[in-house]
Amino acid sequence: MDEKARGPVKAIVLGAGYRGRAYAAYATAHPDRLEIVGVADPEQASTIMSPRYWGDWRECLLARPDADLVFITLPDALHHQAAITALDMGYNLLLEKPLATTEAQCREIIDMANAKGLLVITGHVLRHTRYFAHIKAIIDSGTLGEVVSIAHQESAGYFKAAHSLCRGNWANAAKSSPIILQKCSHDFDLFAWWLGRRCRRVSSFGSISLFRKENRPDGAAERCEDCPGSIEQGCIWSARRMYLGEDSKLGYMFADTSREAMERVVRETDFGRCVYACDNDVPDHQVVSMEFEGGATVSLVMAGFTEHNVRSTRISCTRGEIVGDGSTLHICRFVDNKTWDISHDATGAGLSPLAAQFPGAANSAPEPSSNESRHGGGDFNLVTEALHLMKNGSRDAIKAVTEQSLESHLIAFAAEESRLNGGKVVELK
Ligand SMILES: NC(=O)c1ccc[n+]([C@@H]2O[C@H](COP(=O)([O-])OP(=O)(O)OC[C@H]3O[C@@H](n4cnc5c(N)ncnc54)[C@H](O)[C@@H]3O)[C@@H](O)[C@H]2O)c1
């Protein structure tokens, strides 16, 4: 084995925001496996330790840093151009979802990677968590029979609805991408993975229910800082409450969470805007109905106004049912009415004790024991998978992983086409 194959994979990070920092943390935790050799970001590059910095992704790639992997964690609209440029230069990619904002661009990226034998692994971190991998393993064991239907809800959490769907980077589809692609490509990825089949047709409805200009209270200002106290103090959506309040659930999105920095966020950035005075045009609730090959049906509810940011799932099979609340799986086997509850909190034993009931399941689930990163360990497990494929993956394995993200994107584009056309059924090619 040569020195390069033995040493850490060298990588550059394009976009040092929330996601860039999440992946770069892997190099700090596992310096023997990953080394960050360059970072590009106009504002936050230095939040990631690196020997070299650039202010823009293009300048960085033009310098052709000696690296094998590029993390593309830029705003959605920049993914396509950055991905094509980096692939053209021969870099493998960990490309945040969405791959790109149109179907044609997504296909171009995948085709180019395949032609060059390079890896494009997408930020679909959920399939790399124990919880979701265990659902896959239970289905694959065959103990519960065939999957007939899936009812799944992606609850954004009311605080994230205001942050992401109204004030923030994903509120305007033209500036980023359709919200059903942005938020739910994860969910479509799970469905296609669990079922191991392709989606045939899709129909969808959704709209903006609350964050509309006509709902702005009389006398409310454009920014929360300027709003009369009589209105601002009673407002659920007050930016002061969301970002400066003791119960703020959004601080983790920012590199600098000092009081001074967060006050600047409220005072100077888009996150300080009144939720009724933004340029948001993406739905705050959307439903998608899907039919997969073989007839299994799936319904997805994307709901903005919920207490928690969590995914819940009910999977009906011919011989049993799986019900998940985001951390615990409740399984029922109809033949003997036997039930099990598998906890995925820190003390959860996982599937191992159930190996006899679900043959093969305990072994087939990747056992990402680590909860050392966000998304239940999924962020780091995804990086581990990327590094493994780059060092040991066959060309076929790399191609299979590169192509697997396309299906989720095609479902999302079809759902958006349907929603914009009054819910018409869209057939997937
Ligand atoms: N996989 C997931 O679960 C998940 C979660 C959130 C976001 N995302 C995706 O990750 C990507 C990044 O999202 P984020 O939440 O980290 O956003 P972010 O705004 O925190 O980070 C994006 C960074 O890109 C930088 N940037 C902008 N223009 C640049 C340029 N020309 N050159 C270099 N850097 C530039 C910005 O300054 C910012 O720091 C998005 O595509 C988003 O859809 C994925």
PDB file of N, CA, C and O and ligand atoms in Angstrom, residues 14-21 23 40-44 54-58 72-76 78-79 96-98 123-125 160 169-170 177 182 186 253 375 379, ligand 1:
ATOM      1  N   LEU A  14     -15.673  23.609   0.478  1.00  0.00           N
ATOM      2  CA  LEU A  14     -16.202  24.796  -0.199  1.00  0.00           C
ATOM      3  C   LEU A  14     -17.497  25.186   0.508  1.00  0.00           C
ATOM      4  O   LEU A  14     -18.506  24.495   0.383  1.00  0.00           O
ATOM      5  N   GLY A  15     -17.443  26.249   1.302  1.00  0.00           N
ATOM      6  CA  GLY A  15     -18.600  26.664   2.096  1.00  0.00           C
ATOM      7  C   GLY A  15     -18.424  26.216   3.536  1.00  0.00           C
ATOM      8  O   GLY A  15     -18.634  25.047   3.845  1.00  0.00           O
ATOM      9  N   ALA A  16     -18.016  27.153   4.393  1.00  0.00           N
ATOM     10  CA  ALA A  16     -17.719  26.790   5.793  1.00  0.00           C
ATOM     11  C   ALA A  16     -18.857  27.179   6.725  1.00  0.00           C
ATOM     12  O   ALA A  16     -18.642  27.674   7.820  1.00  0.00           O
ATOM     13  N   GLY A  17     -20.091  26.940   6.268  1.00  0.00           N
ATOM     14  CA  GLY A  17     -21.249  27.228   7.114  1.00  0.00           C
ATOM     15  C   GLY A  17     -21.555  26.043   8.011  1.00  0.00           C
ATOM     16  O   GLY A  17     -20.669  25.241   8.361  1.00  0.00           O
ATOM     17  N   TYR A  18     -22.815  25.909   8.362  1.00  0.00           N
ATOM     18  CA  TYR A  18     -23.265  24.868   9.287  1.00  0.00           C
ATOM     19  C   TYR A  18     -22.851  23.473   8.804  1.00  0.00           C
ATOM     20  O   TYR A  18     -22.274  22.684   9.556  1.00  0.00           O
ATOM     21  N   ARG A  19     -23.089  23.156   7.532  1.00  0.00           N
ATOM     22  CA  ARG A  19     -22.769  21.815   7.042  1.00  0.00           C
ATOM     23  C   ARG A  19     -21.267  21.611   6.830  1.00  0.00           C
ATOM     24  O   ARG A  19     -20.729  20.540   7.095  1.00  0.00           O
ATOM     25  N   GLY A  20     -20.604  22.641   6.323  1.00  0.00           N
ATOM     26  CA  GLY A  20     -19.154  22.534   6.127  1.00  0.00           C
ATOM     27  C   GLY A  20     -18.459  22.238   7.441  1.00  0.00           C
ATOM     28  O   GLY A  20     -17.582  21.364   7.534  1.00  0.00           O
ATOM     29  N   ARG A  21     -18.872  22.935   8.490  1.00  0.00           N
ATOM     30  CA  ARG A  21     -18.257  22.725   9.813  1.00  0.00           C
ATOM     31  C   ARG A  21     -18.583  21.330  10.347  1.00  0.00           C
ATOM     32  O   ARG A  21     -17.742  20.681  10.976  1.00  0.00           O
ATOM     33  N   TYR A  23     -19.025  18.528   8.704  1.00  0.00           N
ATOM     34  CA  TYR A  23     -18.169  17.504   8.082  1.00  0.00           C
ATOM     35  C   TYR A  23     -16.698  17.702   8.449  1.00  0.00           C
ATOM     36  O   TYR A  23     -15.970  16.738   8.679  1.00  0.00           O
ATOM     37  N   ALA A  40     -12.779  27.342   1.501  1.00  0.00           N
ATOM     38  CA  ALA A  40     -13.212  28.561   0.811  1.00  0.00           C
ATOM     39  C   ALA A  40     -14.531  29.031   1.394  1.00  0.00           C
ATOM     40  O   ALA A  40     -15.490  28.256   1.480  1.00  0.00           O
ATOM     41  N   ASP A  41     -14.564  30.273   1.801  1.00  0.00           N
ATOM     42  CA  ASP A  41     -15.810  30.895   2.267  1.00  0.00           C
ATOM     43  C   ASP A  41     -15.525  32.390   2.387  1.00  0.00           C
ATOM     44  O   ASP A  41     -14.491  32.774   2.925  1.00  0.00           O
ATOM     45  N   PRO A  42     -16.435  33.228   1.896  1.00  0.00           N
ATOM     46  CA  PRO A  42     -16.161  34.672   1.970  1.00  0.00           C
ATOM     47  C   PRO A  42     -16.206  35.220   3.393  1.00  0.00           C
ATOM     48  O   PRO A  42     -15.612  36.252   3.683  1.00  0.00           O
ATOM     49  N   GLU A  43     -16.917  34.522   4.274  1.00  0.00           N
ATOM     50  CA  GLU A  43     -17.111  35.091   5.618  1.00  0.00           C
ATOM     51  C   GLU A  43     -16.558  34.232   6.753  1.00  0.00           C
ATOM     52  O   GLU A  43     -16.045  34.738   7.732  1.00  0.00           O
ATOM     53  N   GLN A  44     -16.701  32.919   6.596  1.00  0.00           N
ATOM     54  CA  GLN A  44     -16.466  32.075   7.771  1.00  0.00           C
ATOM     55  C   GLN A  44     -15.350  31.056   7.587  1.00  0.00           C
ATOM     56  O   GLN A  44     -15.290  30.081   8.338  1.00  0.00           O
ATOM     57  N   TRP A  54      -9.452  30.541   1.132  1.00  0.00           N
ATOM     58  CA  TRP A  54      -9.839  31.382  -0.003  1.00  0.00           C
ATOM     59  C   TRP A  54     -11.197  32.014   0.303  1.00  0.00           C
ATOM     60  O   TRP A  54     -11.978  31.463   1.095  1.00  0.00           O
ATOM     61  N   GLY A  55     -11.507  33.109  -0.408  1.00  0.00           N
ATOM     62  CA  GLY A  55     -12.784  33.785  -0.160  1.00  0.00           C
ATOM     63  C   GLY A  55     -13.900  33.292  -1.059  1.00  0.00           C
ATOM     64  O   GLY A  55     -15.066  33.614  -0.844  1.00  0.00           O
ATOM     65  N   ASP A  56     -13.537  32.509  -2.101  1.00  0.00           N
ATOM     66  CA  ASP A  56     -14.561  32.066  -3.046  1.00  0.00           C
ATOM     67  C   ASP A  56     -14.196  30.670  -3.559  1.00  0.00           C
ATOM     68  O   ASP A  56     -13.005  30.354  -3.715  1.00  0.00           O
ATOM     69  N   TRP A  57     -15.208  29.840  -3.822  1.00  0.00           N
ATOM     70  CA  TRP A  57     -14.937  28.457  -4.213  1.00  0.00           C
ATOM     71  C   TRP A  57     -14.140  28.366  -5.514  1.00  0.00           C
ATOM     72  O   TRP A  57     -13.308  27.477  -5.690  1.00  0.00           O
ATOM     73  N   ARG A  58     -14.387  29.334  -6.442  1.00  0.00           N
ATOM     74  CA  ARG A  58     -13.693  29.264  -7.741  1.00  0.00           C
ATOM     75  C   ARG A  58     -12.190  29.472  -7.565  1.00  0.00           C
ATOM     76  O   ARG A  58     -11.379  28.756  -8.140  1.00  0.00           O
ATOM     77  N   ILE A  72     -18.669  19.866  -0.889  1.00  0.00           N
ATOM     78  CA  ILE A  72     -19.401  21.022  -1.429  1.00  0.00           C
ATOM     79  C   ILE A  72     -20.575  21.294  -0.497  1.00  0.00           C
ATOM     80  O   ILE A  72     -21.585  20.604  -0.519  1.00  0.00           O
ATOM     81  N   THR A  73     -20.401  22.295   0.330  1.00  0.00           N
ATOM     82  CA  THR A  73     -21.412  22.652   1.329  1.00  0.00           C
ATOM     83  C   THR A  73     -21.767  24.127   1.146  1.00  0.00           C
ATOM     84  O   THR A  73     -21.834  24.896   2.103  1.00  0.00           O
ATOM     85  N   LEU A  74     -21.941  24.478  -0.109  1.00  0.00           N
ATOM     86  CA  LEU A  74     -22.284  25.839  -0.524  1.00  0.00           C
ATOM     87  C   LEU A  74     -23.806  25.986  -0.554  1.00  0.00           C
ATOM     88  O   LEU A  74     -24.532  24.983  -0.523  1.00  0.00           O
ATOM     89  N   PRO A  75     -24.312  27.219  -0.690  1.00  0.00           N
ATOM     90  CA  PRO A  75     -25.755  27.372  -0.932  1.00  0.00           C
ATOM     91  C   PRO A  75     -26.179  26.581  -2.178  1.00  0.00           C
ATOM     92  O   PRO A  75     -25.397  26.429  -3.137  1.00  0.00           O
ATOM     93  N   ASP A  76     -27.420  26.114  -2.167  1.00  0.00           N
ATOM     94  CA  ASP A  76     -27.921  25.219  -3.220  1.00  0.00           C
ATOM     95  C   ASP A  76     -27.594  25.693  -4.639  1.00  0.00           C
ATOM     96  O   ASP A  76     -27.198  24.897  -5.489  1.00  0.00           O
ATOM     97  N   LEU A  78     -25.279  27.169  -5.921  1.00  0.00           N
ATOM     98  CA  LEU A  78     -23.887  27.081  -6.382  1.00  0.00           C
ATOM     99  C   LEU A  78     -23.428  25.633  -6.575  1.00  0.00           C
ATOM    100  O   LEU A  78     -22.325  25.396  -7.075  1.00  0.00           O
ATOM    101  N   HIS A  79     -24.255  24.666  -6.179  1.00  0.00           N
ATOM    102  CA  HIS A  79     -23.802  23.265  -6.207  1.00  0.00           C
ATOM    103  C   HIS A  79     -23.402  22.806  -7.610  1.00  0.00           C
ATOM    104  O   HIS A  79     -22.359  22.181  -7.794  1.00  0.00           O
ATOM    105  N   GLU A  96     -23.369  18.187  -0.823  1.00  0.00           N
ATOM    106  CA  GLU A  96     -24.588  18.297  -0.016  1.00  0.00           C
ATOM    107  C   GLU A  96     -25.814  18.207  -0.908  1.00  0.00           C
ATOM    108  O   GLU A  96     -25.780  18.592  -2.068  1.00  0.00           O
ATOM    109  N   LYS A  97     -26.882  17.686  -0.341  1.00  0.00           N
ATOM    110  CA  LYS A  97     -28.130  17.693  -1.085  1.00  0.00           C
ATOM    111  C   LYS A  97     -28.695  19.111  -1.048  1.00  0.00           C
ATOM    112  O   LYS A  97     -28.447  19.827  -0.081  1.00  0.00           O
ATOM    113  N   PRO A  98     -29.409  19.554  -2.060  1.00  0.00           N
ATOM    114  CA  PRO A  98     -29.649  18.841  -3.300  1.00  0.00           C
ATOM    115  C   PRO A  98     -28.407  18.851  -4.184  1.00  0.00           C
ATOM    116  O   PRO A  98     -27.622  19.797  -4.155  1.00  0.00           O
ATOM    117  N   GLY A 123     -25.355  14.271   0.694  1.00  0.00           N
ATOM    118  CA  GLY A 123     -25.557  14.435   2.140  1.00  0.00           C
ATOM    119  C   GLY A 123     -26.836  13.803   2.668  1.00  0.00           C
ATOM    120  O   GLY A 123     -27.492  14.369   3.547  1.00  0.00           O
ATOM    121  N   HIS A 124     -27.187  12.642   2.159  1.00  0.00           N
ATOM    122  CA  HIS A 124     -28.350  11.917   2.694  1.00  0.00           C
ATOM    123  C   HIS A 124     -27.897  11.137   3.924  1.00  0.00           C
ATOM    124  O   HIS A 124     -27.694   9.922   3.878  1.00  0.00           O
ATOM    125  N   VAL A 125     -27.770  11.873   5.002  1.00  0.00           N
ATOM    126  CA  VAL A 125     -27.145  11.310   6.199  1.00  0.00           C
ATOM    127  C   VAL A 125     -28.066  10.343   6.950  1.00  0.00           C
ATOM    128  O   VAL A 125     -27.603   9.534   7.739  1.00  0.00           O
ATOM    129  N   LYS A 160     -38.067  26.072  13.285  1.00  0.00           N
ATOM    130  CA  LYS A 160     -37.328  25.895  12.031  1.00  0.00           C
ATOM    131  C   LYS A 160     -38.158  26.319  10.831  1.00  0.00           C
ATOM    132  O   LYS A 160     -37.632  26.720   9.799  1.00  0.00           O
ATOM    133  N   ASN A 169     -32.342  30.777   4.192  1.00  0.00           N
ATOM    134  CA  ASN A 169     -31.765  30.475   2.878  1.00  0.00           C
ATOM    135  C   ASN A 169     -32.679  29.697   1.942  1.00  0.00           C
ATOM    136  O   ASN A 169     -32.448  29.647   0.755  1.00  0.00           O
ATOM    137  N   TRP A 170     -33.703  29.021   2.510  1.00  0.00           N
ATOM    138  CA  TRP A 170     -34.495  28.116   1.664  1.00  0.00           C
ATOM    139  C   TRP A 170     -35.918  28.599   1.456  1.00  0.00           C
ATOM    140  O   TRP A 170     -36.784  27.854   1.025  1.00  0.00           O
ATOM    141  N   SER A 177     -33.945  26.290  -3.867  1.00  0.00           N
ATOM    142  CA  SER A 177     -34.536  25.171  -4.612  1.00  0.00           C
ATOM    143  C   SER A 177     -35.912  24.907  -4.005  1.00  0.00           C
ATOM    144  O   SER A 177     -36.210  25.379  -2.908  1.00  0.00           O
ATOM    145  N   GLN A 182     -35.463  20.362  -1.049  1.00  0.00           N
ATOM    146  CA  GLN A 182     -34.522  20.773  -0.018  1.00  0.00           C
ATOM    147  C   GLN A 182     -34.730  20.004   1.292  1.00  0.00           C
ATOM    148  O   GLN A 182     -33.802  19.443   1.838  1.00  0.00           O
ATOM    149  N   HIS A 186     -34.212  13.810   1.679  1.00  0.00           N
ATOM    150  CA  HIS A 186     -33.842  12.805   2.686  1.00  0.00           C
ATOM    151  C   HIS A 186     -34.913  11.716   2.777  1.00  0.00           C
ATOM    152  O   HIS A 186     -34.620  10.531   2.828  1.00  0.00           O
ATOM    153  N   MET A 253     -27.063  26.594  14.546  1.00  0.00           N
ATOM    154  CA  MET A 253     -26.881  26.919  13.123  1.00  0.00           C
ATOM    155  C   MET A 253     -25.724  27.911  12.900  1.00  0.00           C
ATOM    156  O   MET A 253     -25.297  28.104  11.775  1.00  0.00           O
ATOM    157  N   HIS A 375     -27.201  14.607  13.487  1.00  0.00           N
ATOM    158  CA  HIS A 375     -28.031  13.644  12.761  1.00  0.00           C
ATOM    159  C   HIS A 375     -27.797  12.236  13.294  1.00  0.00           C
ATOM    160  O   HIS A 375     -27.617  11.287  12.526  1.00  0.00           O
ATOM    161  N   ASP A 379     -23.800  12.183  10.179  1.00  0.00           N
ATOM    162  CA  ASP A 379     -22.834  13.036   9.470  1.00  0.00           C
ATOM    163  C   ASP A 379     -21.473  12.344   9.375  1.00  0.00           C
ATOM    164  O   ASP A 379     -20.870  12.259   8.297  1.00  0.00           O
TER     165      ASP A 379
HETATM  166  N1  LIG B   1     -27.761  17.045   4.777  1.00  0.00           N
HETATM  167  C1  LIG B   1     -28.454  17.822   5.571  1.00  0.00           C
HETATM  168  O1  LIG B   1     -29.116  17.358   6.477  1.00  0.00           O
HETATM  169  C2  LIG B   1     -28.440  19.308   5.352  1.00  0.00           C
HETATM  170  C3  LIG B   1     -28.883  20.172   6.372  1.00  0.00           C
HETATM  171  C4  LIG B   1     -28.834  21.540   6.144  1.00  0.00           C
HETATM  172  C5  LIG B   1     -28.371  22.028   4.933  1.00  0.00           C
HETATM  173  N2  LIG B   1     -27.985  21.185   3.937  1.00  0.00           N
HETATM  174  C6  LIG B   1     -27.462  21.680   2.664  1.00  0.00           C
HETATM  175  O2  LIG B   1     -26.094  22.054   2.872  1.00  0.00           O
HETATM  176  C7  LIG B   1     -25.755  23.197   2.078  1.00  0.00           C
HETATM  177  C8  LIG B   1     -25.180  24.278   2.982  1.00  0.00           C
HETATM  178  O3  LIG B   1     -26.162  24.609   3.952  1.00  0.00           O
HETATM  179  P1  LIG B   1     -25.743  25.296   5.345  1.00  0.00           P
HETATM  180  O4  LIG B   1     -26.875  25.089   6.276  1.00  0.00           O
HETATM  181  O5  LIG B   1     -24.377  24.862   5.735  1.00  0.00           O
HETATM  182  O6  LIG B   1     -25.729  26.832   4.886  1.00  0.00           O
HETATM  183  P2  LIG B   1     -24.809  27.986   5.448  1.00  0.00           P
HETATM  184  O7  LIG B   1     -25.380  29.260   4.944  1.00  0.00           O
HETATM  185  O8  LIG B   1     -24.599  27.822   6.914  1.00  0.00           O
HETATM  186  O9  LIG B   1     -23.391  27.712   4.730  1.00  0.00           O
HETATM  187  C9  LIG B   1     -23.120  28.006   3.391  1.00  0.00           C
HETATM  188  C10 LIG B   1     -21.774  28.715   3.354  1.00  0.00           C
HETATM  189  O10 LIG B   1     -21.388  28.928   1.989  1.00  0.00           O
HETATM  190  C11 LIG B   1     -20.662  30.152   1.966  1.00  0.00           C
HETATM  191  N3  LIG B   1     -20.593  30.679   0.586  1.00  0.00           N
HETATM  192  C12 LIG B   1     -21.511  31.407  -0.088  1.00  0.00           C
HETATM  193  N4  LIG B   1     -21.028  31.735  -1.309  1.00  0.00           N
HETATM  194  C13 LIG B   1     -19.786  31.196  -1.392  1.00  0.00           C
HETATM  195  C14 LIG B   1     -18.796  31.206  -2.409  1.00  0.00           C
HETATM  196  N5  LIG B   1     -18.979  31.828  -3.587  1.00  0.00           N
HETATM  197  N6  LIG B   1     -17.637  30.537  -2.174  1.00  0.00           N
HETATM  198  C15 LIG B   1     -17.425  29.911  -0.983  1.00  0.00           C
HETATM  199  N7  LIG B   1     -18.335  29.903   0.015  1.00  0.00           N
HETATM  200  C16 LIG B   1     -19.508  30.531  -0.190  1.00  0.00           C
HETATM  201  C17 LIG B   1     -21.462  31.050   2.902  1.00  0.00           C
HETATM  202  O11 LIG B   1     -20.692  32.163   3.334  1.00  0.00           O
HETATM  203  C18 LIG B   1     -21.814  30.089   4.029  1.00  0.00           C
HETATM  204  O12 LIG B   1     -20.855  30.139   5.083  1.00  0.00           O
HETATM  205  C19 LIG B   1     -27.034  23.619   1.378  1.00  0.00           C
HETATM  206  O13 LIG B   1     -27.029  23.132   0.070  1.00  0.00           O
HETATM  207  C20 LIG B   1     -28.122  22.931   2.171  1.00  0.00           C
HETATM  208  O14 LIG B   1     -29.229  22.622   1.352  1.00  0.00           O
HETATM  209  C21 LIG B   1     -27.995  19.834   4.148  1.00  0.00           C
END
